[in-house]
XYZ file of C-alpha atoms in Angstrom:
189
model
C 12.113 62.119 40.818
C 10.672 61.454 44.228
C 11.068 64.101 46.871
C 12.484 63.207 50.260
C 9.013 63.708 51.725
C 7.502 61.276 49.198
C 10.225 58.706 49.860
C 9.753 59.002 53.615
C 5.982 58.564 53.205
C 6.542 55.385 51.147
C 8.897 53.811 53.717
C 7.017 51.734 56.238
C 7.560 53.431 59.586
C 8.934 56.511 57.801
C 12.523 55.402 58.423
C 14.939 55.730 55.519
C 18.560 54.701 55.568
C 20.833 57.556 54.489
C 23.411 56.331 51.964
C 25.655 59.420 51.386
C 28.075 57.494 49.191
C 28.595 56.316 45.643
C 26.736 53.187 44.528
C 28.720 49.952 44.536
C 28.233 48.046 41.289
C 29.879 44.687 40.759
C 30.436 42.604 37.652
C 27.693 40.149 36.706
C 27.715 37.099 38.967
C 26.531 33.866 37.264
C 25.216 32.716 40.675
C 22.512 35.406 40.718
C 19.939 33.242 38.864
C 20.429 30.478 41.460
C 19.900 33.005 44.270
C 16.708 34.101 42.532
C 15.531 30.488 42.273
C 16.197 29.890 45.969
C 14.247 32.994 46.970
C 11.463 32.277 44.469
C 11.089 28.797 45.960
C 10.730 30.376 49.412
C 8.063 32.824 48.158
C 6.143 30.062 46.363
C 6.284 27.832 49.452
C 5.035 30.736 51.569
C 2.245 32.008 49.327
C 1.293 28.962 47.269
C -1.506 29.686 44.803
C -1.468 33.377 45.706
C 1.634 33.653 43.479
C 0.190 34.535 40.077
C 3.569 35.423 38.569
C 7.119 35.446 39.940
C 10.042 36.593 37.805
C 13.682 37.575 38.190
C 13.889 41.260 37.235
C 16.382 44.077 37.460
C 20.035 44.101 36.480
C 20.914 40.834 38.235
C 18.538 39.138 35.764
C 20.579 40.287 32.748
C 23.660 38.149 32.017
C 26.750 40.296 31.533
C 25.323 43.419 33.188
C 27.064 44.955 36.207
C 24.687 45.515 39.118
C 24.196 46.214 42.776
C 24.273 42.691 44.264
C 20.586 42.759 45.196
C 18.248 40.201 43.642
C 15.014 41.784 42.392
C 11.994 39.504 42.443
C 8.833 40.603 40.672
C 5.731 39.097 42.293
C 2.170 39.428 41.058
C -0.704 38.670 43.416
C -4.442 39.106 42.834
C -4.536 42.519 44.551
C -1.362 44.041 46.008
C -3.513 46.528 47.942
C -5.071 43.596 49.845
C -2.162 43.304 52.276
C -3.912 40.852 54.657
C -3.933 38.330 51.788
C -0.140 38.060 51.595
C 1.820 40.380 53.939
C 1.386 38.329 57.153
C 2.552 35.164 55.391
C 5.638 36.860 53.956
C 6.429 38.436 57.328
C 6.086 35.031 59.025
C 8.690 33.753 56.531
C 11.079 36.506 57.627
C 10.448 39.096 54.909
C 10.089 42.714 56.019
C 7.752 45.194 54.319
C 9.862 48.276 53.556
C 7.960 50.226 50.911
C 4.255 50.896 50.442
C 3.367 53.030 47.412
C -0.405 52.912 46.932
C -0.300 55.830 44.490
C 2.222 54.062 42.222
C 0.603 50.867 40.899
C -0.147 49.721 44.486
C 3.547 48.750 44.717
C 4.905 47.051 47.826
C 8.537 46.078 48.413
C 9.960 43.626 50.940
C 13.510 42.847 52.029
C 14.466 39.229 52.646
C 15.444 37.449 55.816
C 18.953 36.532 54.660
C 19.686 37.048 50.941
C 19.808 40.710 49.880
C 16.597 40.948 47.859
C 14.002 43.458 46.799
C 10.703 41.594 46.497
C 8.462 43.896 44.448
C 4.739 43.131 44.666
C 2.122 44.324 42.175
C -1.391 43.293 41.250
C -1.603 40.792 38.408
C -2.152 42.655 35.139
C -0.470 45.852 36.315
C 1.206 47.548 33.317
C 4.409 48.037 35.337
C 4.941 44.261 35.297
C 4.999 44.182 31.511
C 7.263 47.229 31.362
C 9.820 45.741 33.769
C 9.888 42.386 31.985
C 10.101 43.995 28.539
C 13.068 46.086 29.772
C 14.790 42.977 31.179
C 14.190 40.922 28.045
C 15.352 43.723 25.752
C 18.602 44.144 27.700
C 19.146 40.375 27.520
C 18.920 40.439 23.717
C 20.231 43.883 22.724
C 23.957 44.352 23.255
C 23.989 48.047 22.329
C 21.295 49.040 24.819
C 22.713 46.778 27.531
C 26.105 48.490 27.094
C 24.482 51.946 27.040
C 22.586 51.171 30.227
C 25.699 49.854 31.954
C 27.759 52.919 30.950
C 25.006 55.166 32.292
C 24.789 53.209 35.540
C 28.557 53.311 36.029
C 28.723 57.065 35.470
C 25.834 57.741 37.851
C 27.176 55.279 40.436
C 30.350 57.374 40.846
C 28.344 60.228 42.350
C 27.536 60.536 46.034
C 23.844 59.807 46.585
C 22.029 60.730 49.773
C 19.580 57.883 49.188
C 19.894 54.882 46.875
C 16.474 55.854 45.482
C 18.018 59.078 44.152
C 20.389 56.966 42.044
C 17.476 54.824 40.827
C 15.503 57.944 39.912
C 18.491 59.382 38.022
C 18.369 56.354 35.679
C 14.741 57.012 34.714
C 15.387 58.876 31.452
C 17.707 56.196 30.040
C 15.338 53.439 31.156
C 12.416 55.203 29.442
C 14.496 55.654 26.272
C 15.368 51.951 26.186
C 11.789 50.899 27.002
C 10.568 53.043 24.092
C 12.915 51.206 21.698
C 11.896 47.820 23.113
C 8.229 48.711 22.777
C 8.665 49.941 19.214
C 10.485 46.728 18.280
C 7.736 44.624 19.864
C 5.061 46.581 17.981
C 6.884 45.945 14.695
C 6.900 42.173 15.227
Protein backbone atom coordinates (compact mmCIF):
# COMPACT_ATOMS: atom_id res chain seq x y z
CA UNK A 1 0.00 0.00 0.00
CA UNK A 2 1.25 3.42 -0.93
CA UNK A 3 1.83 5.91 1.83
CA UNK A 4 0.31 9.36 1.63
CA UNK A 5 3.79 10.75 1.03
CA UNK A 6 4.34 8.35 -1.89
CA UNK A 7 0.94 9.20 -3.37
CA UNK A 8 1.61 12.93 -3.06
CA UNK A 9 5.01 12.49 -4.74
CA UNK A 10 3.37 10.64 -7.66
CA UNK A 11 0.71 13.32 -8.23
CA UNK A 12 1.88 15.94 -10.68
CA UNK A 13 2.03 19.19 -8.73
CA UNK A 14 1.69 17.24 -5.46
CA UNK A 15 -2.04 17.98 -5.29
CA UNK A 16 -4.31 15.09 -4.33
CA UNK A 17 -8.06 15.24 -4.10
CA UNK A 18 -9.30 14.03 -0.71
CA UNK A 19 -12.21 11.61 -1.14
CA UNK A 20 -13.33 10.88 2.48
CA UNK A 21 -16.32 8.84 1.35
CA UNK A 22 -17.31 5.37 0.23
CA UNK A 23 -16.62 4.42 -3.39
CA UNK A 24 -19.56 4.64 -5.78
CA UNK A 25 -19.83 1.51 -7.90
CA UNK A 26 -22.51 1.20 -10.55
CA UNK A 27 -23.82 -1.77 -12.49
CA UNK A 28 -22.07 -2.60 -15.76
CA UNK A 29 -23.03 -0.17 -18.51
CA UNK A 30 -23.03 -1.69 -22.04
CA UNK A 31 -22.06 1.76 -23.38
CA UNK A 32 -18.62 1.61 -21.74
CA UNK A 33 -16.96 -0.14 -24.72
CA UNK A 34 -18.25 2.62 -27.03
CA UNK A 35 -16.83 5.27 -24.68
CA UNK A 36 -13.52 3.43 -24.79
CA UNK A 37 -13.60 3.37 -28.60
CA UNK A 38 -14.31 7.10 -28.75
CA UNK A 39 -11.42 7.89 -26.42
CA UNK A 40 -9.11 5.40 -28.15
CA UNK A 41 -9.85 7.09 -31.47
CA UNK A 42 -8.88 10.44 -29.93
CA UNK A 43 -5.60 9.01 -28.57
CA UNK A 44 -4.76 7.35 -31.90
CA UNK A 45 -5.53 10.57 -33.79
CA UNK A 46 -3.32 12.49 -31.36
CA UNK A 47 -0.34 10.15 -31.20
CA UNK A 48 -0.51 8.26 -34.49
CA UNK A 49 2.29 5.72 -34.86
CA UNK A 50 3.50 6.40 -31.32
CA UNK A 51 0.59 4.20 -30.15
CA UNK A 52 2.14 0.74 -29.97
CA UNK A 53 -0.81 -0.78 -28.10
CA UNK A 54 -4.11 0.64 -26.83
CA UNK A 55 -6.55 -1.53 -24.89
CA UNK A 56 -9.65 -1.15 -22.74
CA UNK A 57 -8.66 -2.32 -19.25
CA UNK A 58 -10.08 -2.23 -15.76
CA UNK A 59 -13.55 -3.16 -14.58
CA UNK A 60 -15.40 -1.21 -17.28
CA UNK A 61 -13.80 -3.60 -19.79
CA UNK A 62 -15.44 -6.66 -18.19
CA UNK A 63 -19.07 -7.22 -19.22
CA UNK A 64 -21.30 -7.79 -16.20
CA UNK A 65 -18.87 -6.34 -13.64
CA UNK A 66 -19.91 -3.40 -11.46
CA UNK A 67 -17.39 -0.55 -11.57
CA UNK A 68 -16.58 3.05 -10.89
CA UNK A 69 -17.77 4.74 -14.11
CA UNK A 70 -14.24 5.62 -15.21
CA UNK A 71 -12.92 4.19 -18.48
CA UNK A 72 -9.39 2.81 -18.12
CA UNK A 73 -7.29 2.96 -21.26
CA UNK A 74 -4.00 1.08 -21.37
CA UNK A 75 -1.52 2.75 -23.73
CA UNK A 76 1.91 1.45 -24.66
CA UNK A 77 4.45 3.81 -26.20
CA UNK A 78 8.10 3.16 -27.06
CA UNK A 79 9.37 4.67 -23.78
CA UNK A 80 6.92 6.08 -21.23
CA UNK A 81 9.83 7.83 -19.49
CA UNK A 82 10.40 9.88 -22.67
CA UNK A 83 7.63 12.36 -21.86
CA UNK A 84 8.55 14.86 -24.63
CA UNK A 85 7.65 12.15 -27.16
CA UNK A 86 3.97 12.02 -26.17
CA UNK A 87 2.96 14.25 -23.21
CA UNK A 88 2.80 17.57 -25.12
CA UNK A 89 0.60 16.02 -27.81
CA UNK A 90 -1.80 14.52 -25.27
CA UNK A 91 -1.92 17.81 -23.35
CA UNK A 92 -2.66 19.70 -26.58
CA UNK A 93 -5.62 17.32 -27.05
CA UNK A 94 -6.93 18.28 -23.61
CA UNK A 95 -5.57 15.40 -21.52
CA UNK A 96 -4.00 16.29 -18.17
CA UNK A 97 -1.04 14.42 -16.69
CA UNK A 98 -2.03 13.50 -13.13
CA UNK A 99 0.32 10.72 -12.06
CA UNK A 100 4.02 10.17 -12.68
CA UNK A 101 5.47 7.01 -11.12
CA UNK A 102 8.97 6.49 -12.50
CA UNK A 103 9.76 3.88 -9.84
CA UNK A 104 6.72 1.75 -10.79
CA UNK A 105 7.16 0.60 -14.41
CA UNK A 106 7.60 4.24 -15.55
CA UNK A 107 3.80 4.57 -15.23
CA UNK A 108 2.06 7.79 -16.22
CA UNK A 109 -1.67 8.48 -15.91
CA UNK A 110 -3.74 11.17 -17.62
CA UNK A 111 -7.31 12.35 -17.12
CA UNK A 112 -9.39 13.19 -20.18
CA UNK A 113 -10.80 16.47 -21.37
CA UNK A 114 -14.45 15.42 -21.13
CA UNK A 115 -15.09 11.68 -20.60
CA UNK A 116 -14.03 10.41 -17.16
CA UNK A 117 -10.98 8.34 -18.10
CA UNK A 118 -7.74 7.10 -16.65
CA UNK A 119 -5.25 6.86 -19.51
CA UNK A 120 -2.45 4.65 -18.19
CA UNK A 121 0.82 4.87 -20.13
CA UNK A 122 3.61 2.28 -20.00
CA UNK A 123 6.55 1.37 -22.19
CA UNK A 124 5.84 -1.32 -24.76
CA UNK A 125 6.87 -4.70 -23.35
CA UNK A 126 6.37 -3.70 -19.72
CA UNK A 127 5.25 -6.77 -17.73
CA UNK A 128 2.46 -4.74 -16.10
CA UNK A 129 0.71 -4.55 -19.48
CA UNK A 130 0.51 -8.32 -19.73
CA UNK A 131 -0.63 -8.62 -16.12
CA UNK A 132 -3.46 -6.10 -16.55
CA UNK A 133 -4.68 -7.68 -19.79
CA UNK A 134 -4.46 -11.21 -18.38
CA UNK A 135 -6.53 -10.07 -15.36
CA UNK A 136 -9.14 -8.46 -17.65
CA UNK A 137 -9.35 -11.47 -19.94
CA UNK A 138 -9.60 -13.91 -17.04
CA UNK A 139 -12.46 -11.95 -15.47
CA UNK A 140 -14.22 -11.90 -18.85
CA UNK A 141 -14.11 -15.70 -19.06
CA UNK A 142 -14.24 -16.88 -15.43
CA UNK A 143 -17.59 -16.33 -13.73
CA UNK A 144 -16.43 -17.47 -10.28
CA UNK A 145 -13.48 -15.08 -10.11
CA UNK A 146 -15.48 -12.22 -11.63
CA UNK A 147 -18.13 -12.71 -8.92
CA UNK A 148 -15.46 -12.99 -6.20
CA UNK A 149 -13.83 -9.79 -7.40
CA UNK A 150 -17.14 -7.95 -7.52
CA UNK A 151 -18.11 -9.11 -4.00
CA UNK A 152 -14.73 -7.93 -2.73
CA UNK A 153 -15.06 -4.58 -4.47
CA UNK A 154 -18.57 -4.05 -3.11
CA UNK A 155 -17.51 -4.83 0.46
CA UNK A 156 -14.48 -2.53 0.26
CA UNK A 157 -16.48 0.22 -1.48
CA UNK A 158 -18.77 0.54 1.56
CA UNK A 159 -15.89 1.85 3.67
CA UNK A 160 -14.91 5.50 3.88
CA UNK A 161 -11.65 6.04 2.00
CA UNK A 162 -9.53 9.15 2.43
CA UNK A 163 -8.18 8.70 -1.09
CA UNK A 164 -9.54 6.57 -3.93
CA UNK A 165 -6.03 5.08 -4.22
CA UNK A 166 -6.47 3.58 -0.74
CA UNK A 167 -9.47 1.63 -2.05
CA UNK A 168 -7.46 0.51 -5.10
CA UNK A 169 -4.60 -0.61 -2.86
CA UNK A 170 -7.01 -2.55 -0.61
CA UNK A 171 -7.97 -4.71 -3.63
CA UNK A 172 -4.36 -5.76 -4.26
CA UNK A 173 -4.45 -9.12 -2.46
CA UNK A 174 -7.57 -10.34 -4.29
CA UNK A 175 -6.21 -9.09 -7.61
CA UNK A 176 -2.93 -10.94 -7.00
CA UNK A 177 -4.84 -14.11 -6.05
CA UNK A 178 -6.89 -13.96 -9.26
CA UNK A 179 -3.83 -13.13 -11.39
CA UNK A 180 -2.06 -16.18 -9.92
CA UNK A 181 -4.96 -18.43 -11.00
CA UNK A 182 -5.07 -16.83 -14.46
CA UNK A 183 -1.33 -17.27 -14.85
CA UNK A 184 -1.44 -20.89 -13.73
CA UNK A 185 -4.25 -21.61 -16.20
CA UNK A 186 -2.30 -19.94 -19.01
CA UNK A 187 0.81 -21.97 -18.15
CA UNK A 188 -1.22 -25.19 -18.32
CA UNK A 189 -2.47 -24.43 -21.84
